[in-house]
Coordinates of C-alpha atoms and ligand atoms in Angstrom, one line a residue:
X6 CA 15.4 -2.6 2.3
X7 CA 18.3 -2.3 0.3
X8 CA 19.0 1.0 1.6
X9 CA 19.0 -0.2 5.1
X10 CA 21.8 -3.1 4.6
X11 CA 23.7 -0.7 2.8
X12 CA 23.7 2.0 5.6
X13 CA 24.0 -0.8 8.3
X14 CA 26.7 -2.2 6.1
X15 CA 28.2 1.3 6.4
X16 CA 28.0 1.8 10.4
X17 CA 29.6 -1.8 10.4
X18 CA 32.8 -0.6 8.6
X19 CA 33.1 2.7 10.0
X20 CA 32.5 0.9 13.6
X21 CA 35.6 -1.7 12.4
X22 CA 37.6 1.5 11.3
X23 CA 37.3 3.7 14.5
X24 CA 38.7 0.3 16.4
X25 CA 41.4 -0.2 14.2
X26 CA 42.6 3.3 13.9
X27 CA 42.1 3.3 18.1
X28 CA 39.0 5.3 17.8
X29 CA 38.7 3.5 21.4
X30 CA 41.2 5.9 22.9
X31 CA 39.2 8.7 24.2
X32 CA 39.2 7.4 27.7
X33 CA 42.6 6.9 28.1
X34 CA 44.2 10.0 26.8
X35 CA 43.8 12.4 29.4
X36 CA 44.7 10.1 32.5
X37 CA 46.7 11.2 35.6
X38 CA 46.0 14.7 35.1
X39 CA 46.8 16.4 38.5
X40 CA 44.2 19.0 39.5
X41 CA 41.1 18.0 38.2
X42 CA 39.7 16.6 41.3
X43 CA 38.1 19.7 42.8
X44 CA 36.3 21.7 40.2
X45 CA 34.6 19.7 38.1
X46 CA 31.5 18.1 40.1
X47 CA 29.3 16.2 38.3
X48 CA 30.8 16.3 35.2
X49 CA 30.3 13.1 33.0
X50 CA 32.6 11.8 30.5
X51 CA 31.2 9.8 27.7
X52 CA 33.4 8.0 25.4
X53 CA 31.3 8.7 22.0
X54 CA 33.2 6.0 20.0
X55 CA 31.7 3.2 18.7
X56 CA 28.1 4.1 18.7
X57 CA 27.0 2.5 15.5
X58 CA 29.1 -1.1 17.4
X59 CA 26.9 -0.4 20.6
X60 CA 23.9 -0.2 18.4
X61 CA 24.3 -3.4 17.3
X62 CA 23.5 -5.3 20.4
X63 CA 25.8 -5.0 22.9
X64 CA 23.6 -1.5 24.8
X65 CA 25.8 0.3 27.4
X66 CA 27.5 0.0 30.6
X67 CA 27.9 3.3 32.8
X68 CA 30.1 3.3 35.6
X69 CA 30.0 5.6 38.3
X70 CA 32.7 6.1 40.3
X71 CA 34.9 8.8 42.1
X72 CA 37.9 8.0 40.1
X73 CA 38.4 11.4 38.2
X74 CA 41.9 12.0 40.0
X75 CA 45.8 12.0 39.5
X76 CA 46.3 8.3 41.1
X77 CA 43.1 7.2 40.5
X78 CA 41.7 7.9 37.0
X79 CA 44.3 5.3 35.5
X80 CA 43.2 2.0 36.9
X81 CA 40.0 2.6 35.6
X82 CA 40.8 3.9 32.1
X83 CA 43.0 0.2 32.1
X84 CA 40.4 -1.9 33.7
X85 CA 37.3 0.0 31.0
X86 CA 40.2 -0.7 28.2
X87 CA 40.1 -4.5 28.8
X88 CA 36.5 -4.5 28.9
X89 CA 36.0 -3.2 25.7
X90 CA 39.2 -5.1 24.5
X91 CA 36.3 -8.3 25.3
X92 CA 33.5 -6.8 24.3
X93 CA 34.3 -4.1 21.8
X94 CA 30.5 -4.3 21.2
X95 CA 29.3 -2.7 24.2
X96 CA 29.3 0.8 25.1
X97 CA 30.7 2.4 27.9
X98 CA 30.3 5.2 29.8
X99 CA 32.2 6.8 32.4
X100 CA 30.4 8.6 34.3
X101 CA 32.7 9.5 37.2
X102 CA 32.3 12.4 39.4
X103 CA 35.2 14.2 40.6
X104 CA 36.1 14.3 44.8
X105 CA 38.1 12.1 47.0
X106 CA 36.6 9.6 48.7
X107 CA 33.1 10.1 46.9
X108 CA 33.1 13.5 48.5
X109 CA 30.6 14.9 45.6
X110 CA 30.0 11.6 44.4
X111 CA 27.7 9.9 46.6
X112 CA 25.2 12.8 47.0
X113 CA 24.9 12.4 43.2
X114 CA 24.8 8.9 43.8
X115 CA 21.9 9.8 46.4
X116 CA 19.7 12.0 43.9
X117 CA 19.6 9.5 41.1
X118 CA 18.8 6.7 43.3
X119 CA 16.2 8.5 45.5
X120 CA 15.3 9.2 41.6
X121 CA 15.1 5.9 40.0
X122 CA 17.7 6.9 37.8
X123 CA 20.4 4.1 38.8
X124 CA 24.0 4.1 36.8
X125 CA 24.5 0.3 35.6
X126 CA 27.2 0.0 38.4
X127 CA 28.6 2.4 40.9
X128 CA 31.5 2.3 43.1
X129 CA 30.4 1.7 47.3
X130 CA 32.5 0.3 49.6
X131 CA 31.9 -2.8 51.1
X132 CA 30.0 -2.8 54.5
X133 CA 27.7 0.0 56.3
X134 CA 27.9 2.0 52.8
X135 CA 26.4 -0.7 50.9
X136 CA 24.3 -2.7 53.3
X137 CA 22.9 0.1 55.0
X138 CA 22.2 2.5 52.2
X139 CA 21.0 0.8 49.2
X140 CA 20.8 -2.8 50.3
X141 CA 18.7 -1.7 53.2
X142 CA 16.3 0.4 50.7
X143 CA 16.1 -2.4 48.9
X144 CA 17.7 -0.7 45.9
X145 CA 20.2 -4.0 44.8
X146 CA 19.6 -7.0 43.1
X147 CA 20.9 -10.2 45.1
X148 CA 24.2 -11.7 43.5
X149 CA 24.4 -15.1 44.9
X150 CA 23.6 -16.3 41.4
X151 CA 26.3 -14.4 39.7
X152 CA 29.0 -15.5 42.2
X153 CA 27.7 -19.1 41.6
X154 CA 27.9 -19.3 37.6
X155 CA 31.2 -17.7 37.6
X156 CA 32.8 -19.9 40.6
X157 CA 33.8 -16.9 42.9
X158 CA 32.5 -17.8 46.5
X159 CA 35.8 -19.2 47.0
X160 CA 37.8 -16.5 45.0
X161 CA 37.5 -13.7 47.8
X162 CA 38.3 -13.4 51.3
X163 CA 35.6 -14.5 53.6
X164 CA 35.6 -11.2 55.0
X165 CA 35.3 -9.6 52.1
X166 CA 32.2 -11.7 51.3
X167 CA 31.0 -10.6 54.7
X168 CA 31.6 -6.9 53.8
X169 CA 29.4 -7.4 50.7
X170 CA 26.5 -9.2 52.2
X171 CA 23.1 -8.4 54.0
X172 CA 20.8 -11.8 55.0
X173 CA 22.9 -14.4 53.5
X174 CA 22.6 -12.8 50.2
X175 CA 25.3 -11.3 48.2
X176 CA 25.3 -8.1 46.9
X177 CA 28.7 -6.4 45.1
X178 CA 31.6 -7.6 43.7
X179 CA 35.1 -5.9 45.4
X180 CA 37.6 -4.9 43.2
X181 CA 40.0 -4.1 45.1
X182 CA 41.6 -3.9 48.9
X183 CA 43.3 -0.8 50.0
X184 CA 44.7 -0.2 53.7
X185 CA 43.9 3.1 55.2
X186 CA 46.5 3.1 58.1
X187 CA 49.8 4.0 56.0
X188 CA 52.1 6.6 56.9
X189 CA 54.0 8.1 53.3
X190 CA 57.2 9.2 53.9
X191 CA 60.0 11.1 51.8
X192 CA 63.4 9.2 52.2
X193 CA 65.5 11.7 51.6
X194 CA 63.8 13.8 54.4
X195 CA 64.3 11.2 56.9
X196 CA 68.0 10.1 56.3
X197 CA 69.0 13.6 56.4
X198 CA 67.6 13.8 59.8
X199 CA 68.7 10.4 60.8
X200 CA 64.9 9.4 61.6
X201 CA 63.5 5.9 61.9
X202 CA 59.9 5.0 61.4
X203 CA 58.2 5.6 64.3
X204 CA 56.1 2.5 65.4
X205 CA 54.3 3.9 68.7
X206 CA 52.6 7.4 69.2
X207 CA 55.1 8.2 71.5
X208 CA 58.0 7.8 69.5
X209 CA 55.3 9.5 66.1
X210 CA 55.1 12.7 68.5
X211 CA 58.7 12.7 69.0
X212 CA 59.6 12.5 65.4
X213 CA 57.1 15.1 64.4
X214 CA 58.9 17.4 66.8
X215 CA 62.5 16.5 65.5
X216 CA 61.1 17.5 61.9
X217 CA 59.8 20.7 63.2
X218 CA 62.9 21.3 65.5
X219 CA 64.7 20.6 61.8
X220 CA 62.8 23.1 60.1
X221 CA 60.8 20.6 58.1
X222 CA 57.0 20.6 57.8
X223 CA 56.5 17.2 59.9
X224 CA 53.1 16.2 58.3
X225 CA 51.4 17.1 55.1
X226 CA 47.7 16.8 55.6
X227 CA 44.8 18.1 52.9
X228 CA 41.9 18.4 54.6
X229 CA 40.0 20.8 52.1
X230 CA 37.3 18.0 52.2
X231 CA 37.3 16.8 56.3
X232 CA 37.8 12.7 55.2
X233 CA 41.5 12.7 55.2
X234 CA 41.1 14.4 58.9
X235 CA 38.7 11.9 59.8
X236 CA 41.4 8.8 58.3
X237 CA 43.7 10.1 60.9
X238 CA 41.0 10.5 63.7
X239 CA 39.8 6.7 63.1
X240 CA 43.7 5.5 63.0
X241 CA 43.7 7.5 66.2
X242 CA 41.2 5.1 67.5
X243 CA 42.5 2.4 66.4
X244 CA 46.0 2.8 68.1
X245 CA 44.5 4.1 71.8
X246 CA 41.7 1.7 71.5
X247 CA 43.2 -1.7 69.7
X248 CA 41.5 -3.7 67.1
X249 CA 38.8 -5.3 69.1
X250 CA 37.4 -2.1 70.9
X251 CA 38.2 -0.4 67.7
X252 CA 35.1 -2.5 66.0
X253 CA 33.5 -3.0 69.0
X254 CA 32.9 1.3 68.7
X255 CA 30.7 0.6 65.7
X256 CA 28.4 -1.9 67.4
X257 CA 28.2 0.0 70.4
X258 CA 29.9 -2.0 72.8
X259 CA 32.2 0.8 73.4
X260 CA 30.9 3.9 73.4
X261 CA 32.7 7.4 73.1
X262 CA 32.9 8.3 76.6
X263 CA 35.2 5.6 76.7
X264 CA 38.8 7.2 78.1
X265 CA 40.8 6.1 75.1
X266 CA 38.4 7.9 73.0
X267 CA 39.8 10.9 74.6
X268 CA 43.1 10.1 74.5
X269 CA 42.9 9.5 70.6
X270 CA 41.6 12.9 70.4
X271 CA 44.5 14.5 73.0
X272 CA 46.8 12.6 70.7
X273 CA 44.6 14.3 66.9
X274 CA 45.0 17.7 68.9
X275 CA 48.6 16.9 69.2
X276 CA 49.0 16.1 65.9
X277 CA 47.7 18.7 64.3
X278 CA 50.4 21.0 65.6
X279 CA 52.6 19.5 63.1
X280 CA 50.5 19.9 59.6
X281 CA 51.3 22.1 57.0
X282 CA 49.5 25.8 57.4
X283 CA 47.9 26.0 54.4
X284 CA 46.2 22.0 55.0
X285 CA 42.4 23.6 54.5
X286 CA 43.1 24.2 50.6
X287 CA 44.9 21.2 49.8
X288 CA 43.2 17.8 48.7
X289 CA 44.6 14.7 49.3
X290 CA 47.0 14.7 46.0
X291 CA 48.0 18.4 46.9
X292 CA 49.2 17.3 50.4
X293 CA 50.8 13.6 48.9
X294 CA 52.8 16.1 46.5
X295 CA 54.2 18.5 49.0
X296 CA 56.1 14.7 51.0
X297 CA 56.9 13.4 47.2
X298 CA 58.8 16.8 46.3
X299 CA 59.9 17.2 49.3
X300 CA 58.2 20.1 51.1
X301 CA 57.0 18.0 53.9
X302 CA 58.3 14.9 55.3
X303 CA 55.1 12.3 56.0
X304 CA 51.2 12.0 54.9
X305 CA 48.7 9.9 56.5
X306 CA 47.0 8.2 53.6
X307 CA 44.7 5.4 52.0
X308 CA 47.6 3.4 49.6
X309 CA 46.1 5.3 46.9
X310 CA 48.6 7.6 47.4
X311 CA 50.6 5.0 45.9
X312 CA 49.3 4.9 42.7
X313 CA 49.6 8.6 42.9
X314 CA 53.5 8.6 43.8
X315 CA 54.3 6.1 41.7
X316 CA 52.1 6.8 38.2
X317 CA 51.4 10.3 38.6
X318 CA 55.5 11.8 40.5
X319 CA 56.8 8.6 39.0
X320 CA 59.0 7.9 42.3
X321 CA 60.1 4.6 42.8
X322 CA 58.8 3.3 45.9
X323 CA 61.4 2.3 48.9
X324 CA 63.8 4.5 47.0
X325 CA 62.4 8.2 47.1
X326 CA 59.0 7.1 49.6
X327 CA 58.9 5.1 52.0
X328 CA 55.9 3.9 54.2
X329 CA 54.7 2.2 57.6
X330 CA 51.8 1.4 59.1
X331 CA 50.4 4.6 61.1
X332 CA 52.3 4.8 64.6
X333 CA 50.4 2.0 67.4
X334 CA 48.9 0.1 64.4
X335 CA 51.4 -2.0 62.6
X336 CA 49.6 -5.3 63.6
X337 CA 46.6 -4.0 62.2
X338 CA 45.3 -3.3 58.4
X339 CA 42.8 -0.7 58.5
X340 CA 40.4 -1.9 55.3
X341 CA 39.1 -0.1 52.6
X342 CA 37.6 -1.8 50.2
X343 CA 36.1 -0.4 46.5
X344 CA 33.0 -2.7 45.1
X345 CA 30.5 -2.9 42.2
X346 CA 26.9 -4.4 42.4
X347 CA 23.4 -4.3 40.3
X348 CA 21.2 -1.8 40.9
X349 CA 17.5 -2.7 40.8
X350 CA 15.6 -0.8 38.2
X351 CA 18.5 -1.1 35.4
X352 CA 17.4 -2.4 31.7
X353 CA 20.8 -4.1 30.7
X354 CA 21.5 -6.1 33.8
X355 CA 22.9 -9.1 31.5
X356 CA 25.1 -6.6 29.7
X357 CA 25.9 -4.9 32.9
X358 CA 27.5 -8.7 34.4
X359 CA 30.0 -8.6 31.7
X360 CA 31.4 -5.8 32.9
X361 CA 31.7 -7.4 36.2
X362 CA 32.9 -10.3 35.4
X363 CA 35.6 -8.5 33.7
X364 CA 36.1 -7.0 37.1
X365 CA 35.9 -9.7 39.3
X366 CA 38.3 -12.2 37.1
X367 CA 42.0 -12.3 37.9
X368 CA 43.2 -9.8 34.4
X369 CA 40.7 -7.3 35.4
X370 CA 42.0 -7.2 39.1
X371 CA 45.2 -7.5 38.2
X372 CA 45.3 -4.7 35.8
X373 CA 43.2 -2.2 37.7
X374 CA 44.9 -2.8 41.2
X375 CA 49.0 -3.1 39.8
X376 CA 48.0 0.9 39.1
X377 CA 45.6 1.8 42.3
X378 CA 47.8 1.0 44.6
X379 CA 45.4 -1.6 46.3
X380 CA 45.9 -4.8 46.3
X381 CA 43.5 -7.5 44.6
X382 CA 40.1 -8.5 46.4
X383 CA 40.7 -12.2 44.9
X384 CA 42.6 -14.6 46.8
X385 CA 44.7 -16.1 43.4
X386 CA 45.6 -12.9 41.5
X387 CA 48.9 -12.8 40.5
X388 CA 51.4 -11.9 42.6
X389 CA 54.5 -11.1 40.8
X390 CA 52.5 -8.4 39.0
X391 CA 53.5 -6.6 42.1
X392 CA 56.0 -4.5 43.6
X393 CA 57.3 -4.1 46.6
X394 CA 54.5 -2.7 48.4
X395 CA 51.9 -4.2 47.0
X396 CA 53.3 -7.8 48.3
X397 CA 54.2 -6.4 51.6
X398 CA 50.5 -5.5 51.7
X399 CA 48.9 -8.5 50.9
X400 CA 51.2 -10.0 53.3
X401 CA 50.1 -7.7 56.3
X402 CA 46.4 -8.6 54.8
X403 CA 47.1 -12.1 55.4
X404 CA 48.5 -11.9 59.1
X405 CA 46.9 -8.4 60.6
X406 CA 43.4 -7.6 62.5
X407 CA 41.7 -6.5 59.6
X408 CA 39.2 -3.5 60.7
X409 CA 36.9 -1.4 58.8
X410 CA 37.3 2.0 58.0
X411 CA 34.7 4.8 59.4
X412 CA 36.2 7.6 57.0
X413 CA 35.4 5.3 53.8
X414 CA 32.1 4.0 54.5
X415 CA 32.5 0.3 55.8
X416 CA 32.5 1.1 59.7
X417 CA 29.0 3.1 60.5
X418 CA 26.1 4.2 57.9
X419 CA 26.8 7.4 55.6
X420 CA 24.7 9.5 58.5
X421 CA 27.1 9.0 60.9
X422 CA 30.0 9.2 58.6
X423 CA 28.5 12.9 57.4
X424 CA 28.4 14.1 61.0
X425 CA 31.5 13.2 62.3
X426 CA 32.9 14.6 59.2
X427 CA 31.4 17.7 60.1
X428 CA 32.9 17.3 64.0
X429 CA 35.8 17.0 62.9
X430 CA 36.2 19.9 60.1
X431 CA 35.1 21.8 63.5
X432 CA 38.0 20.1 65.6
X433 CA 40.7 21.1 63.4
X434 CA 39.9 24.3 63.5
X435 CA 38.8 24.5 67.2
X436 CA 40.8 22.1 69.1
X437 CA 38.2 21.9 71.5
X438 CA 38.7 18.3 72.8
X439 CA 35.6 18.1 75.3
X440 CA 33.0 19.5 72.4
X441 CA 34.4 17.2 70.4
X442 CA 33.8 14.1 72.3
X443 CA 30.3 15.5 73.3
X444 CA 29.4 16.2 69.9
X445 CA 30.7 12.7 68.7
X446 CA 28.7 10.8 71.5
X447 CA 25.5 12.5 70.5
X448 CA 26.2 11.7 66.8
X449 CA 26.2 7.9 67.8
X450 CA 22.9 8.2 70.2
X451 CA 21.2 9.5 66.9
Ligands
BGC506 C1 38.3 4.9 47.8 C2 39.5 4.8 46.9 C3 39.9 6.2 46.5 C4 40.0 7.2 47.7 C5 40.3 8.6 47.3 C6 38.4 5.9 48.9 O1 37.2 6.1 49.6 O2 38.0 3.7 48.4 O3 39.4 4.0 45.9 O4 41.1 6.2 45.8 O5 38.8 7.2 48.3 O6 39.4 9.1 46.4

């Protein structure tokens, strides 16, 4: 008996010395590093501090996300930081799994599901990826309760609520709000050329042949996994077909015969006679790097690139990049939005709200999104922790059509998502406009 205090007596102090020396560091150390996004699928990192604290009572949080990346890997080292700052009692693991846009992720995501092996929380964006996957499976506990106790109904954007529910019940929490329709430019590039940010496609097209005319590589695009091909694609839509019929594509009432459905894809095959050559071994970051150092002039890109130009190149934003909305879309904000619910099936669910109160509350939002490059899901966060773009951006939030993104899940379920991804991988290699259309009509008859 003795013998037990004194060892538990032992953990206790060792637990309070690990804390105090920062023995709760591992997580943060290695953030922003540049090329780990590609090679290491599946890997899981586990902070191993603090075990003999976790054993206490606290248990474990694990939360799976895709944020591995340069850009990306920060905000979530600062947002699992202040969690354990409040709760230095329960463990957490990071279980992130390296790949833009969830490329690797959500098949692993897929497996452990299918085999009732849930993570505590896992990153899903708000809308078809959610409802239709794992809501419609029934794999999610209902949240109504949780947004209740913690006064939150009226803390996020009735949209966003919308994005996040299935049958009047509630089922994630967002974290954030990126836009997917911003053009990244370098500045330098375009004063030395005397260009102005094209609004329309027309005067886009012209601008991209200016650059070329200039010698300069006109666009930087990544496309070693097909999403970031696909982000232009559905900005494509959204500028032939406008906001309305832009949504109105994912419920059917327009359908991809439609003409303007064409012309975004004359306007894609267009396009992609401006992109760097070697765009099929790039990722996202590697194609964001080549406008921020000045090898290329613009990138089409979710406002994660932000966080990656401004944390990871450390440029200062209106000074060496610039942005716009993508060309024939400036009234609209094309939304992407990042969210954490319960899985069914998990032990800790008590333990597991903590951490998502931490998320949803004003610090946690505040501190993960000033370094994403999003802006914050809740209506009350605080602004001035903001630069320039980020208030522009919640402006343009306020006043656009918001519309949901096909290339990061909200739009159309993951099936759909999968095949067009694959059409389009195809179409940037083929340029073959009719196949193209045919091959995305019969995706949406499935
Ligand atoms: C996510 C972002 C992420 C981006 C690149 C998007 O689908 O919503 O949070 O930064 O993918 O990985």
């Amino acid at each position: 008996m003795l013998k037990k205090s004194l060892a538990l007596l032992l953990m206790l102090i060792l637990a309070v010395a690990l804390v105090a020396c920062g023995g709760d560091q591992d997580t943060t150390e290695d953030a922003g590093g540049t090329d780990e996004t590609t090679d290491d699928t599946g890997g899981e990192e586990t902070t191993d501090e603090g075990d003999a604290a976790a054993e206490d009572d606290g248990g474990k949080v694990e939360i799976f996300s895709w944020w591995t990346g340069a850009g990306e890997e920060d905000a979530l080292l600062a947002l699992i930081d202040l969690f354990k700052e409040q709760h230095p009692d329960i463990e957490v693991e990071n279980a992130a799994v390296a790949g833009g846009a969830g490329t690797n992720a959500k098949a692993v995501l897929a497996a452990r599901m299918q085999g009732n092996d849930p993570p505590s929380t896992f990153q899903v964006h708000g809308g078809a990826e959610l409802n239709e996957s794992w809501v419609a499976a029934d794999l999610m506990q209902p949240m109504n309760d949780f947004y209740e106790e913690n006064e939150l109904m009226d803390k996020f954007p009735e949209e966003l609520i919308d994005l996040v529910s299935k049958d009047g019940n509630i089922y994630s929490v967002p974290v954030n709000i990126h836009r997917g329709n911003v053009m990244f430019y370098n500045k330098v590039i375009f004063e030395e050329n005397g260009i102005e940010e094209p609004t329309t496609l027309d005067e886009f097209v012209d601008v991209l042949a200016q650059l070329q005319d200039a010698g300069v590589t006109p666009l930087a695009l990544g496309d070693k996994e097909a999403w970031t091909a696909t982000q232009i694609f559905e900005n494509l839509l959204l500028a032939t077909l406008g906001a309305d019929d832009y949504k109105a594509l994912w419920n059917g009432e327009v359908g991809f015969d439609d003409d303007r459905v064409r012309e975004a894809a004359e306007h894609f095959k267009t396009i992609l006679g401006y992109v760097n050559e070697d765009h099929a071994s790039r990722n996202w970051q590697d194609a964001s790097q080549l406008v921020g150092e000045g090898e290329a002039a613009m990138t089409n890109m979710g406002d994660w690139a932000k966080g990656y130009f401004s944390n990871d190149l450390n440029l200062a934003v209106n000074e060496d990049y610039g942005y716009f909305a993508f060309p024939g879309t400036t009234e609209d904000f094309m939304v992407v939005t990042d969210t954490f619910g319960l899985p069914k099936g998990i032990e800790n669910t008590e333990t597991v709200k903590e951490f998502l109160k931490v998320l949803a509350s004003v610090e946690g939002q505040d501190t993960f999104n000033t370094l994403k490059g999003s802006i914050p899901a809740r209506v009350d966060a605080d602004k001035s922790k903001y630069d320039e773009y980020g208030t522009d951006a919640m402006e343009d939030f306020q006043n656009n059509n918001l519309t949901p993104s096909l290339a990061h899940g909200s739009a159309a379920a993951e099936g759909f998502l999968t095949k067009v991804n694959q059409e389009v991988n195809i179409f940037v290699t083929q340029q073959d406009v009719d196949q193209f259309i045919e091959k995305l009509q019969a995706a949406g008859e499935m």
